[in-house]
Amino acid sequence: MVVRRFLVALVVFSLVVPFSLSAMAQEKKPFEGVVLNAYFIGGGAYEKLYTKIPEFEEQTGAKVNIAAKLSHFELNKRVAQEFASGGDIDVISTHTTFAPGQKDFLLPLNEYLTP
């Protein structure tokens, strides 16, 4: 009787676990198929940050399309041009010094963050 219970438990486990793992894998990639068009500050210390993008893509399922990596001044100019022409920008990297020049293009994230 103990052997039979063990075998039944083993069969149930072998049937349930693959479905559970599949569901968990899908939960880990909630943004599968989403493409984020990103305009980044390029050069210097910023480049190391961008080496994390593949990890972000793997964990979320989202794809990051780096449309531009420019200096602060060039980035502000390019972002203004893109918005004026109806460009598709999802992410802008910035610096506190340059954020005021981008205020018309930035969305507050407060409601998405917890203190």
Short mmCIF file of N, CA and C in Angstrom, two decimals:
data_model
loop_
_atom_site.label_atom_id
_atom_site.label_comp_id
_atom_site.label_asym_id
_atom_site.label_seq_id
_atom_site.Cartn_x
_atom_site.Cartn_y
_atom_site.Cartn_z
N MET A 1 0.82 -1.20 0.00
CA MET A 1 0.00 0.00 0.00
C MET A 1 0.87 1.27 0.00
N VAL A 2 1.95 1.24 0.77
CA VAL A 2 2.85 2.38 0.83
C VAL A 2 3.50 2.61 -0.53
N VAL A 3 3.89 1.53 -1.19
CA VAL A 3 4.51 1.64 -2.50
C VAL A 3 3.53 2.24 -3.50
N ARG A 4 2.28 1.79 -3.44
CA ARG A 4 1.26 2.31 -4.36
C ARG A 4 1.06 3.80 -4.14
N ARG A 5 0.96 4.25 -2.89
CA ARG A 5 0.79 5.68 -2.59
C ARG A 5 1.99 6.47 -3.12
N PHE A 6 3.17 5.91 -2.93
CA PHE A 6 4.37 6.58 -3.41
C PHE A 6 4.34 6.72 -4.92
N LEU A 7 3.95 5.64 -5.61
CA LEU A 7 3.89 5.68 -7.08
C LEU A 7 2.84 6.68 -7.56
N VAL A 8 1.68 6.71 -6.91
CA VAL A 8 0.64 7.67 -7.27
C VAL A 8 1.16 9.09 -7.05
N ALA A 9 1.81 9.31 -5.91
CA ALA A 9 2.36 10.64 -5.62
C ALA A 9 3.42 11.02 -6.65
N LEU A 10 4.24 10.06 -7.03
CA LEU A 10 5.29 10.31 -8.02
C LEU A 10 4.69 10.67 -9.38
N VAL A 11 3.65 9.95 -9.79
CA VAL A 11 2.99 10.24 -11.07
C VAL A 11 2.36 11.63 -11.03
N VAL A 12 1.64 11.93 -9.95
CA VAL A 12 1.01 13.25 -9.82
C VAL A 12 2.07 14.34 -9.85
N PHE A 13 3.14 14.14 -9.11
CA PHE A 13 4.23 15.11 -9.07
C PHE A 13 4.82 15.32 -10.46
N SER A 14 5.05 14.22 -11.18
CA SER A 14 5.66 14.33 -12.51
C SER A 14 4.73 15.01 -13.51
N LEU A 15 3.43 14.95 -13.27
CA LEU A 15 2.48 15.63 -14.16
C LEU A 15 2.29 17.09 -13.78
N VAL A 16 2.32 17.38 -12.50
CA VAL A 16 2.04 18.74 -12.03
C VAL A 16 3.26 19.65 -12.16
N VAL A 17 4.43 19.18 -11.83
CA VAL A 17 5.63 20.02 -11.81
C VAL A 17 5.92 20.67 -13.16
N PRO A 18 5.88 19.94 -14.29
CA PRO A 18 6.16 20.63 -15.56
C PRO A 18 5.20 21.79 -15.84
N PHE A 19 3.92 21.61 -15.50
CA PHE A 19 2.96 22.69 -15.71
C PHE A 19 3.24 23.85 -14.77
N SER A 20 3.63 23.54 -13.53
CA SER A 20 3.96 24.60 -12.57
C SER A 20 5.19 25.36 -13.01
N LEU A 21 6.20 24.64 -13.48
CA LEU A 21 7.42 25.30 -13.94
C LEU A 21 7.14 26.16 -15.17
N SER A 22 6.28 25.67 -16.04
CA SER A 22 5.92 26.44 -17.23
C SER A 22 5.22 27.73 -16.82
N ALA A 23 4.29 27.64 -15.88
CA ALA A 23 3.58 28.83 -15.41
C ALA A 23 4.54 29.79 -14.73
N MET A 24 5.47 29.24 -13.94
CA MET A 24 6.44 30.10 -13.26
C MET A 24 7.33 30.80 -14.28
N ALA A 25 7.72 30.10 -15.32
CA ALA A 25 8.57 30.70 -16.35
C ALA A 25 7.83 31.83 -17.03
N GLN A 26 6.54 31.66 -17.26
CA GLN A 26 5.77 32.72 -17.90
C GLN A 26 5.60 33.91 -16.96
N GLU A 27 5.41 33.64 -15.68
CA GLU A 27 5.27 34.72 -14.71
C GLU A 27 6.54 35.55 -14.62
N LYS A 28 7.67 34.94 -14.82
CA LYS A 28 8.94 35.65 -14.74
C LYS A 28 9.17 36.55 -15.94
N LYS A 29 8.38 36.38 -17.00
CA LYS A 29 8.55 37.19 -18.21
C LYS A 29 7.24 37.91 -18.51
N PRO A 30 6.85 38.82 -17.63
CA PRO A 30 5.54 39.47 -17.79
C PRO A 30 5.46 40.43 -18.97
N PHE A 31 6.59 40.77 -19.57
CA PHE A 31 6.58 41.73 -20.68
C PHE A 31 7.06 41.09 -21.98
N GLU A 32 6.82 39.79 -22.10
CA GLU A 32 7.19 39.06 -23.32
C GLU A 32 6.57 39.75 -24.53
N GLY A 33 7.40 40.04 -25.53
CA GLY A 33 6.91 40.66 -26.76
C GLY A 33 6.90 42.18 -26.76
N VAL A 34 7.16 42.80 -25.61
CA VAL A 34 7.19 44.26 -25.52
C VAL A 34 8.55 44.75 -25.98
N VAL A 35 8.56 45.79 -26.81
CA VAL A 35 9.81 46.41 -27.25
C VAL A 35 9.85 47.82 -26.69
N LEU A 36 10.92 48.15 -25.97
CA LEU A 36 11.11 49.48 -25.41
C LEU A 36 12.12 50.23 -26.25
N ASN A 37 11.70 51.33 -26.83
CA ASN A 37 12.62 52.18 -27.60
C ASN A 37 13.30 53.14 -26.64
N ALA A 38 14.61 53.00 -26.53
CA ALA A 38 15.36 53.73 -25.52
C ALA A 38 16.36 54.69 -26.14
N TYR A 39 16.44 55.86 -25.53
CA TYR A 39 17.40 56.90 -25.91
C TYR A 39 18.26 57.15 -24.68
N PHE A 40 19.53 56.79 -24.78
CA PHE A 40 20.42 56.79 -23.63
C PHE A 40 21.54 57.81 -23.75
N ILE A 41 22.03 58.21 -22.57
CA ILE A 41 23.27 58.98 -22.49
C ILE A 41 24.39 57.99 -22.80
N GLY A 42 25.29 58.36 -23.66
CA GLY A 42 26.37 57.44 -24.03
C GLY A 42 27.70 57.85 -23.44
N GLY A 43 28.62 56.89 -23.40
CA GLY A 43 29.98 57.16 -22.98
C GLY A 43 30.21 57.05 -21.49
N GLY A 44 31.47 57.07 -21.14
CA GLY A 44 31.90 57.11 -19.75
C GLY A 44 31.27 56.05 -18.86
N ALA A 45 30.90 56.49 -17.67
CA ALA A 45 30.36 55.59 -16.66
C ALA A 45 29.01 55.00 -17.05
N TYR A 46 28.32 55.61 -17.98
CA TYR A 46 26.99 55.13 -18.36
C TYR A 46 27.05 53.79 -19.09
N GLU A 47 28.11 53.53 -19.81
CA GLU A 47 28.20 52.31 -20.61
C GLU A 47 28.10 51.04 -19.77
N LYS A 48 28.66 51.05 -18.57
CA LYS A 48 28.60 49.86 -17.72
C LYS A 48 27.16 49.52 -17.35
N LEU A 49 26.35 50.53 -17.17
CA LEU A 49 24.94 50.31 -16.85
C LEU A 49 24.25 49.52 -17.97
N TYR A 50 24.58 49.81 -19.20
CA TYR A 50 23.90 49.19 -20.34
C TYR A 50 24.28 47.73 -20.53
N THR A 51 25.34 47.28 -19.86
CA THR A 51 25.69 45.86 -19.93
C THR A 51 24.66 45.00 -19.20
N LYS A 52 23.80 45.63 -18.40
CA LYS A 52 22.76 44.92 -17.65
C LYS A 52 21.49 44.71 -18.48
N ILE A 53 21.42 45.31 -19.64
CA ILE A 53 20.21 45.21 -20.46
C ILE A 53 19.88 43.76 -20.83
N PRO A 54 20.83 42.94 -21.25
CA PRO A 54 20.48 41.55 -21.56
C PRO A 54 19.86 40.81 -20.37
N GLU A 55 20.36 41.08 -19.17
CA GLU A 55 19.80 40.47 -17.97
C GLU A 55 18.35 40.93 -17.76
N PHE A 56 18.10 42.21 -17.93
CA PHE A 56 16.75 42.76 -17.84
C PHE A 56 15.84 42.09 -18.86
N GLU A 57 16.33 41.95 -20.09
CA GLU A 57 15.52 41.34 -21.15
C GLU A 57 15.20 39.88 -20.81
N GLU A 58 16.18 39.16 -20.29
CA GLU A 58 15.97 37.76 -19.94
C GLU A 58 14.95 37.61 -18.82
N GLN A 59 15.02 38.47 -17.82
CA GLN A 59 14.12 38.37 -16.67
C GLN A 59 12.70 38.83 -16.99
N THR A 60 12.55 39.81 -17.85
CA THR A 60 11.23 40.39 -18.09
C THR A 60 10.58 39.93 -19.38
N GLY A 61 11.38 39.48 -20.34
CA GLY A 61 10.85 39.13 -21.64
C GLY A 61 10.78 40.31 -22.58
N ALA A 62 10.98 41.52 -22.07
CA ALA A 62 10.97 42.72 -22.91
C ALA A 62 12.26 42.81 -23.71
N LYS A 63 12.20 43.48 -24.83
CA LYS A 63 13.38 43.74 -25.67
C LYS A 63 13.66 45.23 -25.61
N VAL A 64 14.91 45.60 -25.40
CA VAL A 64 15.30 47.00 -25.38
C VAL A 64 15.96 47.33 -26.71
N ASN A 65 15.35 48.24 -27.44
CA ASN A 65 15.90 48.73 -28.70
C ASN A 65 16.62 50.04 -28.39
N ILE A 66 17.94 50.03 -28.41
CA ILE A 66 18.70 51.25 -28.14
C ILE A 66 18.72 52.06 -29.42
N ALA A 67 17.87 53.08 -29.47
CA ALA A 67 17.74 53.92 -30.66
C ALA A 67 18.88 54.92 -30.76
N ALA A 68 19.43 55.33 -29.60
CA ALA A 68 20.51 56.31 -29.61
C ALA A 68 21.27 56.25 -28.29
N LYS A 69 22.58 56.50 -28.38
CA LYS A 69 23.44 56.73 -27.22
C LYS A 69 24.22 57.98 -27.55
N LEU A 70 23.87 59.07 -26.87
CA LEU A 70 24.42 60.38 -27.21
C LEU A 70 24.89 61.12 -25.97
N SER A 71 25.62 62.21 -26.18
CA SER A 71 25.99 63.08 -25.06
C SER A 71 24.72 63.73 -24.52
N HIS A 72 24.82 64.32 -23.34
CA HIS A 72 23.65 64.97 -22.74
C HIS A 72 23.01 65.99 -23.70
N PHE A 73 23.82 66.86 -24.24
CA PHE A 73 23.30 67.92 -25.11
C PHE A 73 22.69 67.34 -26.39
N GLU A 74 23.39 66.38 -26.99
CA GLU A 74 22.87 65.75 -28.21
C GLU A 74 21.59 64.97 -27.92
N LEU A 75 21.54 64.34 -26.75
CA LEU A 75 20.35 63.58 -26.37
C LEU A 75 19.14 64.49 -26.23
N ASN A 76 19.31 65.62 -25.53
CA ASN A 76 18.20 66.57 -25.39
C ASN A 76 17.68 67.02 -26.75
N LYS A 77 18.59 67.33 -27.64
CA LYS A 77 18.21 67.78 -28.98
C LYS A 77 17.47 66.67 -29.74
N ARG A 78 18.01 65.46 -29.70
CA ARG A 78 17.40 64.34 -30.42
C ARG A 78 16.02 64.00 -29.87
N VAL A 79 15.89 63.98 -28.55
CA VAL A 79 14.60 63.67 -27.93
C VAL A 79 13.56 64.72 -28.33
N ALA A 80 13.94 65.98 -28.31
CA ALA A 80 13.02 67.05 -28.73
C ALA A 80 12.59 66.84 -30.19
N GLN A 81 13.53 66.48 -31.04
CA GLN A 81 13.21 66.23 -32.46
C GLN A 81 12.26 65.04 -32.60
N GLU A 82 12.53 63.98 -31.86
CA GLU A 82 11.69 62.78 -31.94
C GLU A 82 10.27 63.08 -31.48
N PHE A 83 10.13 63.79 -30.38
CA PHE A 83 8.79 64.11 -29.89
C PHE A 83 8.06 65.05 -30.85
N ALA A 84 8.77 65.99 -31.42
CA ALA A 84 8.15 66.93 -32.37
C ALA A 84 7.65 66.21 -33.62
N SER A 85 8.34 65.14 -34.00
CA SER A 85 7.95 64.42 -35.22
C SER A 85 7.08 63.20 -34.92
N GLY A 86 6.66 63.06 -33.67
CA GLY A 86 5.82 61.92 -33.30
C GLY A 86 6.59 60.63 -33.12
N GLY A 87 7.88 60.76 -32.81
CA GLY A 87 8.73 59.58 -32.62
C GLY A 87 8.24 58.70 -31.48
N ASP A 88 8.68 57.48 -31.49
CA ASP A 88 8.26 56.48 -30.51
C ASP A 88 9.36 56.29 -29.47
N ILE A 89 9.26 57.00 -28.36
CA ILE A 89 10.25 56.93 -27.29
C ILE A 89 9.58 56.38 -26.04
N ASP A 90 10.15 55.32 -25.48
CA ASP A 90 9.62 54.74 -24.25
C ASP A 90 10.48 55.06 -23.04
N VAL A 91 11.81 55.10 -23.25
CA VAL A 91 12.74 55.28 -22.14
C VAL A 91 13.79 56.32 -22.53
N ILE A 92 14.03 57.25 -21.60
CA ILE A 92 15.09 58.24 -21.76
C ILE A 92 15.97 58.15 -20.52
N SER A 93 17.26 58.00 -20.71
CA SER A 93 18.14 58.11 -19.55
C SER A 93 18.54 59.57 -19.46
N THR A 94 18.68 60.03 -18.24
CA THR A 94 18.99 61.44 -18.05
C THR A 94 19.83 61.61 -16.79
N HIS A 95 20.12 62.83 -16.49
CA HIS A 95 20.90 63.20 -15.32
C HIS A 95 20.15 64.36 -14.68
N THR A 96 20.23 64.49 -13.38
CA THR A 96 19.47 65.54 -12.70
C THR A 96 19.74 66.93 -13.27
N THR A 97 20.95 67.16 -13.73
CA THR A 97 21.29 68.46 -14.31
C THR A 97 20.53 68.72 -15.60
N PHE A 98 20.28 67.67 -16.37
CA PHE A 98 19.65 67.82 -17.68
C PHE A 98 18.16 67.52 -17.68
N ALA A 99 17.64 66.93 -16.61
CA ALA A 99 16.22 66.59 -16.55
C ALA A 99 15.30 67.79 -16.75
N PRO A 100 15.62 68.97 -16.20
CA PRO A 100 14.72 70.11 -16.44
C PRO A 100 14.53 70.42 -17.93
N GLY A 101 15.55 70.20 -18.74
CA GLY A 101 15.43 70.43 -20.17
C GLY A 101 14.60 69.37 -20.87
N GLN A 102 14.30 68.28 -20.16
CA GLN A 102 13.50 67.20 -20.73
C GLN A 102 12.13 67.08 -20.07
N LYS A 103 11.79 68.04 -19.21
CA LYS A 103 10.57 67.92 -18.40
C LYS A 103 9.31 67.70 -19.23
N ASP A 104 9.25 68.24 -20.43
CA ASP A 104 8.06 68.06 -21.26
C ASP A 104 7.96 66.64 -21.81
N PHE A 105 9.03 65.87 -21.69
CA PHE A 105 9.07 64.53 -22.24
C PHE A 105 9.06 63.44 -21.17
N LEU A 106 9.10 63.83 -19.90
CA LEU A 106 9.23 62.86 -18.82
C LEU A 106 7.91 62.67 -18.08
N LEU A 107 7.66 61.44 -17.66
CA LEU A 107 6.47 61.09 -16.91
C LEU A 107 6.90 60.78 -15.48
N PRO A 108 6.27 61.39 -14.48
CA PRO A 108 6.61 61.06 -13.10
C PRO A 108 6.33 59.57 -12.83
N LEU A 109 7.22 58.93 -12.11
CA LEU A 109 7.07 57.51 -11.81
C LEU A 109 6.61 57.25 -10.38
N ASN A 110 6.29 58.31 -9.64
CA ASN A 110 5.94 58.19 -8.23
C ASN A 110 4.87 57.13 -7.97
N GLU A 111 3.83 57.10 -8.79
CA GLU A 111 2.74 56.16 -8.54
C GLU A 111 3.15 54.71 -8.77
N TYR A 112 4.28 54.48 -9.42
CA TYR A 112 4.75 53.13 -9.69
C TYR A 112 5.76 52.64 -8.67
N LEU A 113 6.17 53.51 -7.75
CA LEU A 113 7.20 53.18 -6.77
C LEU A 113 6.63 53.19 -5.37
N THR A 114 7.18 52.37 -4.50
CA THR A 114 6.78 52.40 -3.10
C THR A 114 7.93 52.96 -2.28
N PRO A 115 7.59 53.78 -1.29
CA PRO A 115 8.66 54.39 -0.47
C PRO A 115 9.38 53.37 0.39
#
